[in-house]
Amino acid sequence: MITLDQAKVMIDVARKTGREMGLKPLSVVVLDAGGHLLAFEREDGASPGRFEIARGKAYGAVMLGMPGSAQMARAEGQAYFMAAVNGAFGGKVVPVPGGVLVMQGDAVVGAVGVTGDTSENDAAAAVAGIEAAGFAAKA
Amino acid sequence: MITLDQAKVMIDVARKTGREMGLKPLSVVVLDAGGHLLAFEREDGASPGRFEIARGKAYGAVMLGMPGSAQMARAEGQAYFMAAVNGAFGGKVVPVPGGVLVMQGDAVVGAVGVTGDTSENDAAAAVAGIEAAGFAAKA
Amino acid sequence: MITLDQAKVMIDVARKTGREMGLKPLSVVVLDAGGHLLAFEREDGASPGRFEIARGKAYGAVMLGMPGSAQMARAEGQAYFMAAVNGAFGGKVVPVPGGVLVMQGDAVVGAVGVTGDTSENDAAAAVAGIEAAGFAAKA
Amino acid sequence: MITLDQAKVMIDVARKTGREMGLKPLSVVVLDAGGHLLAFEREDGASPGRFEIARGKAYGAVMLGMPGSAQMARAEGQAYFMAAVNGAFGGKVVPVPGGVLVMQGDAVVGAVGVTGDTSENDAAAAVAGIEAAGFAAKA
């Protein structure tokens, strides 16, 4: 289980990592093991729709048990399948890196979604946040 | 305009107010002037669907330019109208106190939505947060 | 059929009527006989969600062939029916005055939706606009 | 911020540009910084679904902070990503030229969406409208 304090560490460190890496303004969401929102922050200067993108990355990860990189691989091999999955979840699945699973041993206890820079940089920021909160990350 | 730092003050003080008042675990959202998510936190022990309720309170306030108390008055007099408004906004309007407008002079610059305790207590926590960040609140 | 020039007359005169009556900022939509958007204007100072309300009033009128006043009467007698109708049309039906049919003889050629003031004043502005464009109004 | 008068200048000049360039009937929408409708006009002879296309172009631009041309480039390189983004925004993102950002310095204050002719011609009409109203355009 992820506490709110832990979720806030994830967001703080993901954002700090973004500044250290010189990334564009980031938006960071933390979802629980049921895909439900624990915490979110959108940095100044980010476009207004960033919540939907950040959540989409994290939501797909939790609901499918697959991090964004694995979803992207599937999308590149079978685009229509991931399009259908998006529809099956009411449009809430965005299958690219930056959706990172939060692991406790073998169990998925939630996911972090980051958007704002390249998908790879978004994922790096998410991983930094998750590990700073004492969890293992699966990106 | 509400900065992320200001939004975080709103959430911190709303939550602190909740603890001081002895309220149940709160969930607090801050939306911008277009109804888009700036920040959110859900306290430990709150039920998983609290984001949708908090956002629904704040979203209706921004989109209609009416705080939750005014929406509730309208709903009590004309329930079918507020039900239809909920539909017109894709289900995202929850017309009860706890959706509080953030005012800068005469302009609505966003809204705070709080859920977890009674609607009146939720609204009190939201007002405290908004005022602590240097804005006027319309509850 | 309503031309764009006629739709713009409807909007201009509805807005001018609102100013003459001292109403709050109005939002005015004109839909064609299929319920599709021809023209819309939202006056400065109106809340951001006014399009959805204005369209909901006009859309229900066209799709049901009933002006807002008749829909409201039905809603007051049988609220669950109008709630179900709202759902059946994807949330786009707002059953109150201010949704006014545009008539050419016995044929419905479109509808005007106005929101911003009381439902009755909204409807009066809509009627003025429709008649100024040379059509009969059914409010 | 875009006033209604400025939005109407954008639409008038976009339409006039279309006639001067000999384009097909145009539909033109102006959205505010939150993606909400300020004004819309559909020229006579345009098909009934043009509002949804015009809004989709402008909505994606505002919500992602990317004009239609940049969205198209992303869609051509990674089609499944833009399809997922469309889903994340409830189907309201149409990623092609003709969705043009309205800039005030570095801030996105809204977007214009034009549809009816080729995407490139649609974008040219939008740019002309935006500039005539005294703003910078990012197409």
Coordinates of C-alpha atoms in Angstrom, one line a residue:
Chain A
M1 CA 0.0 0.0 0.0
I2 CA 1.2 3.5 -0.8
T3 CA 0.5 6.1 1.9
L4 CA -0.2 9.7 1.0
D5 CA 3.1 10.7 2.5
Q6 CA 4.9 8.2 0.3
A7 CA 3.0 9.4 -2.8
K8 CA 4.1 13.0 -2.0
V9 CA 7.7 11.8 -1.8
M10 CA 7.3 10.2 -5.2
I11 CA 5.9 13.4 -6.7
D12 CA 8.5 15.7 -5.0
V13 CA 11.5 13.6 -6.2
A14 CA 10.1 13.0 -9.7
R15 CA 9.7 16.8 -10.0
K16 CA 13.2 17.5 -8.5
T17 CA 14.6 14.9 -10.9
G18 CA 13.0 16.8 -13.8
R19 CA 14.6 20.0 -12.8
E20 CA 18.0 18.4 -12.3
M21 CA 17.7 16.8 -15.8
G22 CA 16.5 20.1 -17.3
L23 CA 13.2 18.7 -18.4
K24 CA 10.1 20.7 -19.4
P25 CA 7.4 21.3 -16.7
L26 CA 6.2 17.9 -15.5
S27 CA 2.8 16.6 -14.3
V28 CA 3.0 13.7 -11.9
V29 CA 0.2 11.4 -10.8
V30 CA 0.2 8.5 -8.2
L31 CA -2.5 5.9 -8.4
D32 CA -3.2 3.1 -5.9
A33 CA -3.5 -0.6 -6.6
G34 CA -7.1 -0.1 -7.9
G35 CA -6.0 2.6 -10.3
H36 CA -7.6 5.4 -8.2
L37 CA -6.1 8.8 -7.6
L38 CA -3.9 9.3 -4.5
A39 CA -2.1 12.5 -5.5
F40 CA -1.3 14.8 -8.5
E41 CA 0.7 17.9 -9.2
R42 CA 1.0 19.9 -12.5
E43 CA 3.9 22.2 -12.7
D44 CA 3.4 25.8 -13.8
G45 CA 3.7 26.2 -17.5
A46 CA 2.4 22.7 -18.3
S47 CA -0.6 22.6 -20.7
P48 CA -4.0 22.2 -19.1
G49 CA -4.6 18.6 -20.3
R50 CA -1.6 17.0 -18.7
F51 CA -3.6 15.3 -16.0
E52 CA -5.4 13.1 -18.5
I53 CA -2.1 12.1 -20.1
A54 CA -0.3 11.4 -16.8
R55 CA -3.3 9.4 -15.5
G56 CA -3.6 7.5 -18.7
K57 CA 0.0 6.3 -18.5
A58 CA -0.4 5.2 -14.9
Y59 CA -3.9 3.8 -15.2
G60 CA -3.0 1.5 -18.1
A61 CA 0.0 0.3 -16.1
V62 CA -2.0 -0.7 -13.1
M63 CA -5.0 -2.1 -14.9
L64 CA -3.0 -4.3 -17.2
G65 CA -0.1 -5.0 -14.8
M66 CA 2.2 -3.8 -17.6
P67 CA 4.5 -0.7 -17.4
G68 CA 4.4 1.8 -20.3
S69 CA 7.4 0.4 -22.1
A70 CA 5.7 -3.0 -22.4
Q71 CA 2.4 -1.4 -23.5
M72 CA 4.3 0.5 -26.1
A73 CA 6.0 -2.7 -27.4
R74 CA 2.5 -4.3 -27.7
A75 CA 1.1 -1.1 -29.4
E76 CA 4.0 -1.2 -31.9
G77 CA 3.3 -4.8 -32.8
Q78 CA -0.5 -4.7 -32.6
A79 CA -1.8 -1.2 -32.6
Y80 CA -5.4 -2.1 -32.9
F81 CA -5.3 -4.2 -29.7
M82 CA -4.0 -1.3 -27.6
A83 CA -6.6 1.0 -29.3
A84 CA -9.3 -1.5 -28.3
V85 CA -7.9 -1.6 -24.8
N86 CA -8.1 2.2 -24.6
G87 CA -11.8 1.9 -25.6
A88 CA -12.4 -0.9 -23.1
F89 CA -11.2 1.3 -20.3
G90 CA -13.2 4.4 -21.3
G91 CA -10.3 6.0 -23.1
K92 CA -8.1 6.1 -20.0
V93 CA -5.1 4.0 -21.2
V94 CA -2.1 5.9 -22.8
P95 CA 0.4 3.1 -23.7
V96 CA 3.8 4.8 -23.7
P97 CA 6.8 5.1 -21.2
G98 CA 6.2 7.3 -18.2
G99 CA 3.6 4.9 -16.7
V100 CA 5.7 3.0 -14.1
L101 CA 4.6 0.3 -11.7
V102 CA 5.2 0.6 -8.0
M103 CA 6.2 -2.8 -6.7
Q104 CA 6.3 -4.3 -3.2
G105 CA 8.0 -7.6 -3.7
D106 CA 6.0 -9.2 -6.5
A107 CA 2.9 -7.2 -5.8
V108 CA 1.8 -4.1 -7.8
V109 CA 0.7 -1.6 -5.2
G110 CA 0.2 1.3 -7.6
A111 CA 1.7 3.3 -10.5
V112 CA 3.2 6.7 -11.2
G113 CA 2.5 8.5 -14.4
V114 CA 4.7 11.4 -15.6
T115 CA 4.2 13.6 -18.7
G116 CA 5.8 16.7 -20.0
D117 CA 9.1 15.8 -21.6
T118 CA 10.0 12.8 -23.8
S119 CA 8.5 9.5 -22.7
E120 CA 11.9 8.2 -21.8
N121 CA 12.7 11.2 -19.6
D122 CA 9.2 11.1 -18.1
A123 CA 9.8 7.4 -17.1
A124 CA 13.2 8.3 -15.6
A125 CA 11.7 10.9 -13.3
A126 CA 8.9 8.5 -12.3
V127 CA 11.5 5.8 -11.4
A128 CA 13.5 8.2 -9.3
G129 CA 10.4 9.2 -7.4
I130 CA 9.3 5.6 -6.7
E131 CA 12.7 4.5 -5.5
A132 CA 13.1 7.6 -3.2
A133 CA 9.9 6.5 -1.5
G134 CA 11.4 3.0 -0.8
F135 CA 9.6 1.0 -3.4
A136 CA 10.9 -0.9 -6.5
A137 CA 10.0 0.6 -9.9
K138 CA 9.1 -1.4 -13.0
A139 CA 9.3 1.0 -16.0
Chain B
M1 CA -4.2 32.4 -12.0
I2 CA -3.3 29.9 -9.3
T3 CA 0.3 28.6 -9.2
L4 CA 1.1 25.1 -8.1
D5 CA 2.7 26.5 -5.0
Q6 CA -0.5 28.3 -4.1
A7 CA -2.5 25.2 -4.9
K8 CA -0.4 23.2 -2.5
V9 CA -0.9 25.8 0.3
M10 CA -4.7 25.4 -0.3
I11 CA -4.4 21.7 0.1
D12 CA -2.1 21.8 3.1
V13 CA -4.2 24.2 5.0
A14 CA -7.5 22.5 4.1
R15 CA -6.1 19.3 5.4
K16 CA -4.7 20.9 8.5
T17 CA -8.1 22.5 9.1
G18 CA -9.7 19.1 8.9
R19 CA -7.4 17.7 11.5
E20 CA -8.0 20.7 13.8
M21 CA -11.7 20.3 13.4
G22 CA -11.5 16.6 14.0
L23 CA -12.9 15.7 10.6
K24 CA -12.7 12.3 8.8
P25 CA -9.9 11.9 6.2
L26 CA -10.3 14.5 3.5
S27 CA -9.6 14.5 -0.2
V28 CA -8.8 17.9 -1.7
V29 CA -8.6 19.0 -5.3
V30 CA -7.6 22.3 -6.9
L31 CA -8.8 23.2 -10.4
D32 CA -7.8 26.1 -12.6
A33 CA -10.1 28.6 -14.3
G34 CA -10.9 26.1 -17.1
G35 CA -11.8 23.3 -14.7
H36 CA -8.5 21.4 -15.2
L37 CA -6.6 19.6 -12.5
L38 CA -3.7 21.5 -10.8
A39 CA -3.3 19.3 -7.7
F40 CA -5.0 16.7 -5.6
E41 CA -4.4 14.7 -2.4
R42 CA -6.4 11.9 -0.8
E43 CA -5.7 11.3 2.9
D44 CA -5.0 7.8 4.2
G45 CA -8.3 6.0 5.1
A46 CA -10.5 7.8 2.6
S47 CA -12.4 5.6 0.2
P48 CA -11.0 5.1 -3.3
G49 CA -13.6 7.1 -5.2
R50 CA -13.0 10.4 -3.4
F51 CA -11.2 12.0 -6.3
E52 CA -14.4 11.9 -8.5
I53 CA -16.5 13.5 -5.7
A54 CA -13.9 16.2 -4.9
R55 CA -13.5 17.1 -8.5
G56 CA -17.2 17.0 -9.2
K57 CA -17.8 19.6 -6.5
A58 CA -15.0 21.9 -7.8
Y59 CA -15.8 21.3 -11.5
G60 CA -19.4 22.3 -11.2
A61 CA -18.4 25.4 -9.3
V62 CA -16.0 26.6 -12.0
M63 CA -18.1 25.6 -15.0
L64 CA -21.3 27.2 -13.8
G65 CA -19.7 30.0 -11.8
M66 CA -21.7 28.9 -8.8
P67 CA -20.4 27.5 -5.5
G68 CA -21.7 24.3 -4.2
S69 CA -24.1 25.9 -1.8
A70 CA -25.9 27.7 -4.7
Q71 CA -25.9 24.5 -6.8
M72 CA -27.5 22.7 -3.8
A73 CA -30.2 25.3 -3.4
R74 CA -31.0 25.0 -7.1
A75 CA -31.0 21.2 -6.9
E76 CA -33.4 21.3 -3.9
G77 CA -35.8 23.5 -5.8
Q78 CA -35.4 21.9 -9.2
A79 CA -33.7 18.5 -8.9
Y80 CA -34.2 17.5 -12.6
F81 CA -32.3 20.6 -13.7
M82 CA -29.1 19.8 -11.8
A83 CA -29.4 16.2 -12.9
A84 CA -29.5 17.3 -16.5
V85 CA -26.5 19.7 -15.9
N86 CA -24.6 16.7 -14.5
G87 CA -25.3 14.9 -17.8
A88 CA -24.4 17.9 -19.9
F89 CA -21.0 17.9 -18.3
G90 CA -20.4 14.1 -18.7
G91 CA -21.3 13.3 -15.1
K92 CA -18.7 15.6 -13.6
V93 CA -21.0 17.9 -11.6
V94 CA -21.7 17.2 -7.9
P95 CA -23.9 20.0 -6.6
V96 CA -23.3 20.2 -2.8
P97 CA -21.2 22.4 -0.5
G98 CA -17.5 21.7 -0.6
G99 CA -17.1 23.1 -4.1
V100 CA -15.7 26.6 -3.4
L101 CA -14.8 29.3 -5.9
V102 CA -11.3 30.9 -5.8
M103 CA -11.8 34.6 -6.5
Q104 CA -9.3 37.2 -7.6
G105 CA -11.4 40.4 -7.5
D106 CA -14.5 39.6 -9.6
A107 CA -12.8 36.9 -11.6
V108 CA -13.2 33.2 -10.9
V109 CA -9.6 31.8 -11.2
G110 CA -10.4 28.3 -10.1
A111 CA -12.1 26.2 -7.5
V112 CA -11.3 23.9 -4.5
G113 CA -13.3 20.7 -3.9
V114 CA -13.2 18.9 -0.6
T115 CA -14.9 15.7 0.4
G116 CA -14.8 13.3 3.3
D117 CA -16.8 14.8 6.2
T118 CA -20.2 16.7 6.1
S119 CA -20.6 19.0 3.2
E120 CA -20.5 22.0 5.4
N121 CA -17.3 20.9 7.1
D122 CA -15.8 20.1 3.8
A123 CA -16.6 23.7 2.6
A124 CA -15.1 25.2 5.8
A125 CA -11.8 23.4 5.1
A126 CA -11.8 24.5 1.5
V127 CA -12.4 28.2 2.5
A128 CA -9.5 28.0 5.0
G129 CA -7.2 26.7 2.4
I130 CA -8.2 29.3 -0.2
E131 CA -7.8 32.2 2.2
A132 CA -4.4 31.0 3.5
A133 CA -3.2 31.1 -0.1
G134 CA -4.2 34.8 -0.4
F135 CA -7.4 34.5 -2.4
A136 CA -11.0 35.2 -1.5
A137 CA -13.4 32.2 -1.2
K138 CA -17.0 32.0 -2.4
A139 CA -18.5 29.0 -0.7
Chain C
M1 CA -33.6 25.9 -43.3
I2 CA -31.7 28.4 -41.3
T3 CA -28.8 30.1 -43.0
L4 CA -25.7 31.3 -41.1
D5 CA -26.8 34.9 -41.8
Q6 CA -30.1 34.2 -40.2
A7 CA -28.5 32.4 -37.2
K8 CA -26.3 35.4 -36.7
V9 CA -29.3 37.7 -36.6
M10 CA -30.9 35.5 -34.0
I11 CA -27.8 35.7 -31.8
D12 CA -27.3 39.4 -32.3
V13 CA -30.9 40.2 -31.4
A14 CA -31.1 37.8 -28.5
R15 CA -28.0 39.4 -27.1
K16 CA -29.3 42.9 -27.7
T17 CA -32.5 42.0 -26.0
G18 CA -30.6 40.7 -23.0
R19 CA -28.8 44.1 -22.7
E20 CA -32.1 46.0 -23.1
M21 CA -33.7 43.9 -20.4
G22 CA -30.6 44.3 -18.1
L23 CA -29.9 40.6 -18.1
K24 CA -26.6 38.9 -17.0
P25 CA -24.1 37.9 -19.7
L26 CA -25.8 35.5 -22.2
S27 CA -24.6 32.6 -24.2
V28 CA -26.7 31.8 -27.3
V29 CA -26.6 28.8 -29.6
V30 CA -28.4 28.1 -32.9
L31 CA -28.9 24.5 -33.9
D32 CA -30.2 23.2 -37.3
A33 CA -33.1 20.8 -37.8
G34 CA -30.7 17.8 -37.0
G35 CA -29.6 19.3 -33.7
H36 CA -26.2 20.3 -35.1
L37 CA -24.4 23.5 -34.3
L38 CA -24.7 26.4 -36.7
A39 CA -23.4 29.3 -34.5
F40 CA -22.7 30.1 -30.9
E41 CA -21.5 33.2 -28.9
R42 CA -20.6 33.5 -25.2
E43 CA -20.6 37.0 -23.8
D44 CA -17.7 38.2 -21.7
G45 CA -18.2 37.4 -18.0
A46 CA -20.2 34.3 -18.6
S47 CA -18.9 31.1 -16.9
P48 CA -16.9 28.7 -19.1
G49 CA -19.5 25.9 -19.1
R50 CA -22.3 28.0 -20.7
F51 CA -22.0 26.3 -24.1
E52 CA -23.1 22.9 -22.7
I53 CA -26.1 24.5 -21.0
A54 CA -27.2 26.5 -24.0
R55 CA -26.8 23.6 -26.4
G56 CA -28.6 21.2 -23.9
K57 CA -31.6 23.5 -24.0
A58 CA -31.7 23.7 -27.8
Y59 CA -30.8 20.1 -28.4
G60 CA -33.6 18.7 -26.3
A61 CA -36.0 21.0 -28.1
V62 CA -35.0 19.9 -31.6
M63 CA -34.6 16.2 -30.8
L64 CA -37.9 15.9 -28.9
G65 CA -39.8 18.5 -30.9
M66 CA -40.8 20.1 -27.6
P67 CA -39.7 23.6 -26.4
G68 CA -38.1 23.9 -23.0
S69 CA -41.3 24.9 -21.3
A70 CA -43.0 21.7 -22.4
Q71 CA -40.0 19.6 -21.3
M72 CA -40.0 21.3 -17.9
A73 CA -43.7 20.5 -17.5
R74 CA -42.9 16.9 -18.3
A75 CA -39.9 16.9 -15.9
E76 CA -42.0 18.4 -13.1
G77 CA -44.6 15.7 -13.6
Q78 CA -42.2 12.8 -14.3
A79 CA -38.7 13.7 -13.4
Y80 CA -37.3 10.2 -13.9
F81 CA -38.5 10.2 -17.5
M82 CA -36.6 13.4 -18.4
A83 CA -33.5 12.1 -16.5
A84 CA -33.7 9.0 -18.7
V85 CA -34.1 11.1 -21.8
N86 CA -31.0 13.0 -20.8
G87 CA -29.1 9.7 -20.6
A88 CA -30.5 8.5 -23.9
F89 CA -29.1 11.5 -25.6
G90 CA -25.6 11.2 -24.0
G91 CA -26.4 13.9 -21.4
K92 CA -27.2 16.6 -23.9
V93 CA -30.8 17.4 -22.9
V94 CA -31.4 20.3 -20.4
P95 CA -35.2 20.5 -20.0
V96 CA -35.9 24.1 -19.0
P97 CA -37.1 27.3 -20.7
G98 CA -34.6 28.9 -22.9
G99 CA -34.7 26.1 -25.5
V100 CA -37.0 27.6 -28.2
L101 CA -38.0 25.9 -31.4
V102 CA -37.6 27.8 -34.7
M103 CA -40.7 27.1 -36.9
Q104 CA -41.3 27.5 -40.6
G105 CA -45.0 26.9 -40.9
D106 CA -45.5 23.5 -39.2
A107 CA -41.9 22.4 -39.6
V108 CA -39.2 22.6 -36.9
V109 CA -36.2 24.0 -38.8
G110 CA -33.9 24.3 -35.7
A111 CA -33.8 25.7 -32.2
V112 CA -32.2 28.5 -30.2
G113 CA -30.8 27.9 -26.7
V114 CA -30.1 30.8 -24.4
T115 CA -28.5 30.7 -20.9
G116 CA -27.2 33.2 -18.3
D117 CA -30.2 34.8 -16.6
T118 CA -33.5 33.2 -15.3
S119 CA -34.9 30.5 -17.6
E120 CA -37.9 32.7 -18.4
N121 CA -35.7 35.7 -19.4
D122 CA -33.4 33.4 -21.4
A123 CA -36.5 32.3 -23.3
A124 CA -37.6 35.8 -24.0
A125 CA -34.3 36.7 -25.5
A126 CA -34.4 33.6 -27.7
V127 CA -37.9 34.4 -29.0
A128 CA -36.8 38.0 -29.8
G129 CA -33.9 36.6 -31.8
I130 CA -35.9 34.1 -33.7
E131 CA -38.7 36.5 -34.7
A132 CA -36.1 39.2 -35.8
A133 CA -34.8 36.6 -38.3
G134 CA -38.3 36.2 -39.8
F135 CA -39.2 32.9 -38.2
A136 CA -41.9 31.9 -35.7
A137 CA -40.8 30.9 -32.2
K138 CA -42.3 28.1 -30.1
A139 CA -41.0 28.7 -26.5
Chain D
M1 CA -7.7 36.4 -22.5
I2 CA -9.8 36.5 -25.7
T3 CA -12.9 38.7 -25.6
L4 CA -16.0 37.8 -27.6
D5 CA -15.4 40.8 -29.9
Q6 CA -11.9 39.5 -30.6
A7 CA -13.2 36.0 -31.2
K8 CA -15.7 37.3 -33.7
V9 CA -12.9 39.2 -35.6
M10 CA -11.0 35.9 -35.7
I11 CA -14.0 34.1 -37.3
D12 CA -14.9 37.0 -39.7
V13 CA -11.3 37.2 -41.0
A14 CA -10.8 33.4 -41.2
R15 CA -14.0 33.2 -43.3
K16 CA -13.1 36.2 -45.5
T17 CA -9.7 34.6 -46.0
G18 CA -11.4 31.4 -47.1
R19 CA -13.5 33.2 -49.7
E20 CA -10.5 35.1 -51.0
M21 CA -8.5 31.9 -51.3
G22 CA -11.5 30.2 -53.0
L23 CA -11.9 27.6 -50.3
K24 CA -14.9 25.3 -49.6
P25 CA -17.4 26.4 -46.9
L26 CA -15.5 26.8 -43.6
S27 CA -16.5 26.2 -40.0
V28 CA -14.6 28.1 -37.5
V29 CA -14.4 27.7 -33.7
V30 CA -12.7 29.8 -31.0
L31 CA -11.9 28.2 -27.7
D32 CA -10.6 29.9 -24.5
A33 CA -7.5 28.9 -22.5
G34 CA -9.4 26.1 -20.9
G35 CA -10.7 24.6 -24.1
H36 CA -14.2 26.0 -23.7
L37 CA -16.3 27.4 -26.5
L38 CA -16.3 31.2 -27.0
A39 CA -17.8 31.4 -30.5
F40 CA -18.5 29.2 -33.6
E41 CA -19.9 29.7 -37.1
R42 CA -20.6 27.1 -39.8
E43 CA -20.9 28.4 -43.3
D44 CA -23.8 27.4 -45.5
G45 CA -23.1 24.3 -47.5
A46 CA -20.8 22.7 -44.9
S47 CA -21.7 19.2 -43.7
P48 CA -23.5 19.0 -40.3
G49 CA -20.7 17.4 -38.3
R50 CA -18.2 20.2 -38.9
F51 CA -18.5 21.6 -35.4
E52 CA -17.0 18.4 -33.9
I53 CA -14.1 18.5 -36.3
A54 CA -13.3 22.2 -35.8
R55 CA -13.5 21.9 -32.1
G56 CA -11.4 18.7 -32.1
K57 CA -8.6 20.5 -33.9
A58 CA -8.7 23.5 -31.5
Y59 CA -9.3 21.4 -28.3
G60 CA -6.3 19.2 -28.8
A61 CA -4.1 22.2 -29.5
V62 CA -5.1 23.9 -26.2
M63 CA -5.1 20.8 -24.0
L64 CA -1.7 19.6 -25.2
G65 CA -0.2 23.0 -25.9
M66 CA 0.7 21.7 -29.4
P67 CA -0.7 23.1 -32.7
G68 CA -2.3 20.7 -35.2
S69 CA 0.9 20.4 -37.3
A70 CA 2.9 19.2 -34.3
Q71 CA 0.1 16.7 -33.4
M72 CA 0.1 15.4 -37.0
A73 CA 3.8 14.9 -36.9
R74 CA 3.4 12.9 -33.7
A75 CA 0.5 10.9 -35.1
E76 CA 2.5 10.1 -38.2
G77 CA 5.4 8.8 -36.1
Q78 CA 3.3 7.1 -33.4
A79 CA -0.3 6.7 -34.5
Y80 CA -1.4 4.7 -31.4
F81 CA -0.2 7.4 -29.1
M82 CA -2.5 10.1 -30.7
A83 CA -5.3 7.6 -30.8
A84 CA -4.9 7.0 -27.1
V85 CA -4.8 10.8 -26.5
N86 CA -8.1 11.1 -28.4
G87 CA -9.6 8.5 -26.0
A88 CA -8.1 10.2 -22.9
F89 CA -10.0 13.4 -23.9
G90 CA -13.3 11.7 -24.6
G91 CA -12.8 11.6 -28.3
K92 CA -12.3 15.4 -28.6
V93 CA -8.8 15.5 -30.1
V94 CA -8.4 15.8 -34.0
P95 CA -4.6 15.9 -34.6
V96 CA -4.3 17.7 -38.0
P97 CA -3.4 21.2 -39.2
G98 CA -6.2 23.7 -38.7
G99 CA -5.9 23.7 -34.9
V100 CA -3.9 26.9 -34.3
L101 CA -2.8 28.2 -30.9
V102 CA -3.6 31.8 -30.0
M103 CA -0.5 33.2 -28.2
Q104 CA -0.1 36.3 -25.9
G105 CA 3.6 36.4 -25.4
D106 CA 4.6 32.9 -24.2
A107 CA 1.1 32.1 -22.9
V108 CA -1.5 30.1 -24.8
V109 CA -4.7 32.0 -24.4
G110 CA -6.9 29.8 -26.6
A111 CA -7.1 28.2 -30.0
V112 CA -8.9 28.5 -33.3
G113 CA -10.1 25.5 -35.2
V114 CA -11.0 25.6 -38.9
T115 CA -12.3 22.8 -41.1
G116 CA -13.8 22.5 -44.6
D117 CA -10.9 22.6 -47.1
T118 CA -7.5 21.0 -47.0
S119 CA -5.9 21.0 -43.5
E120 CA -3.2 23.4 -44.7
N121 CA -5.7 25.9 -46.1
D122 CA -7.8 25.5 -43.0
A123 CA -4.7 26.5 -41.0
A124 CA -3.9 29.5 -43.2
A125 CA -7.4 30.8 -42.6
A126 CA -7.1 30.4 -38.9
V127 CA -3.7 32.2 -38.8
A128 CA -5.2 35.1 -40.7
G129 CA -8.0 35.4 -38.3
I130 CA -5.8 35.2 -35.2
E131 CA -3.4 37.8 -36.5
A132 CA -6.2 40.2 -37.5
A133 CA -7.4 40.2 -33.9
G134 CA -4.0 41.3 -32.7
F135 CA -2.6 38.0 -31.4
A136 CA 0.3 35.8 -32.5
A137 CA -0.6 32.4 -34.1
K138 CA 1.2 29.1 -33.7
A139 CA 0.1 26.8 -36.5

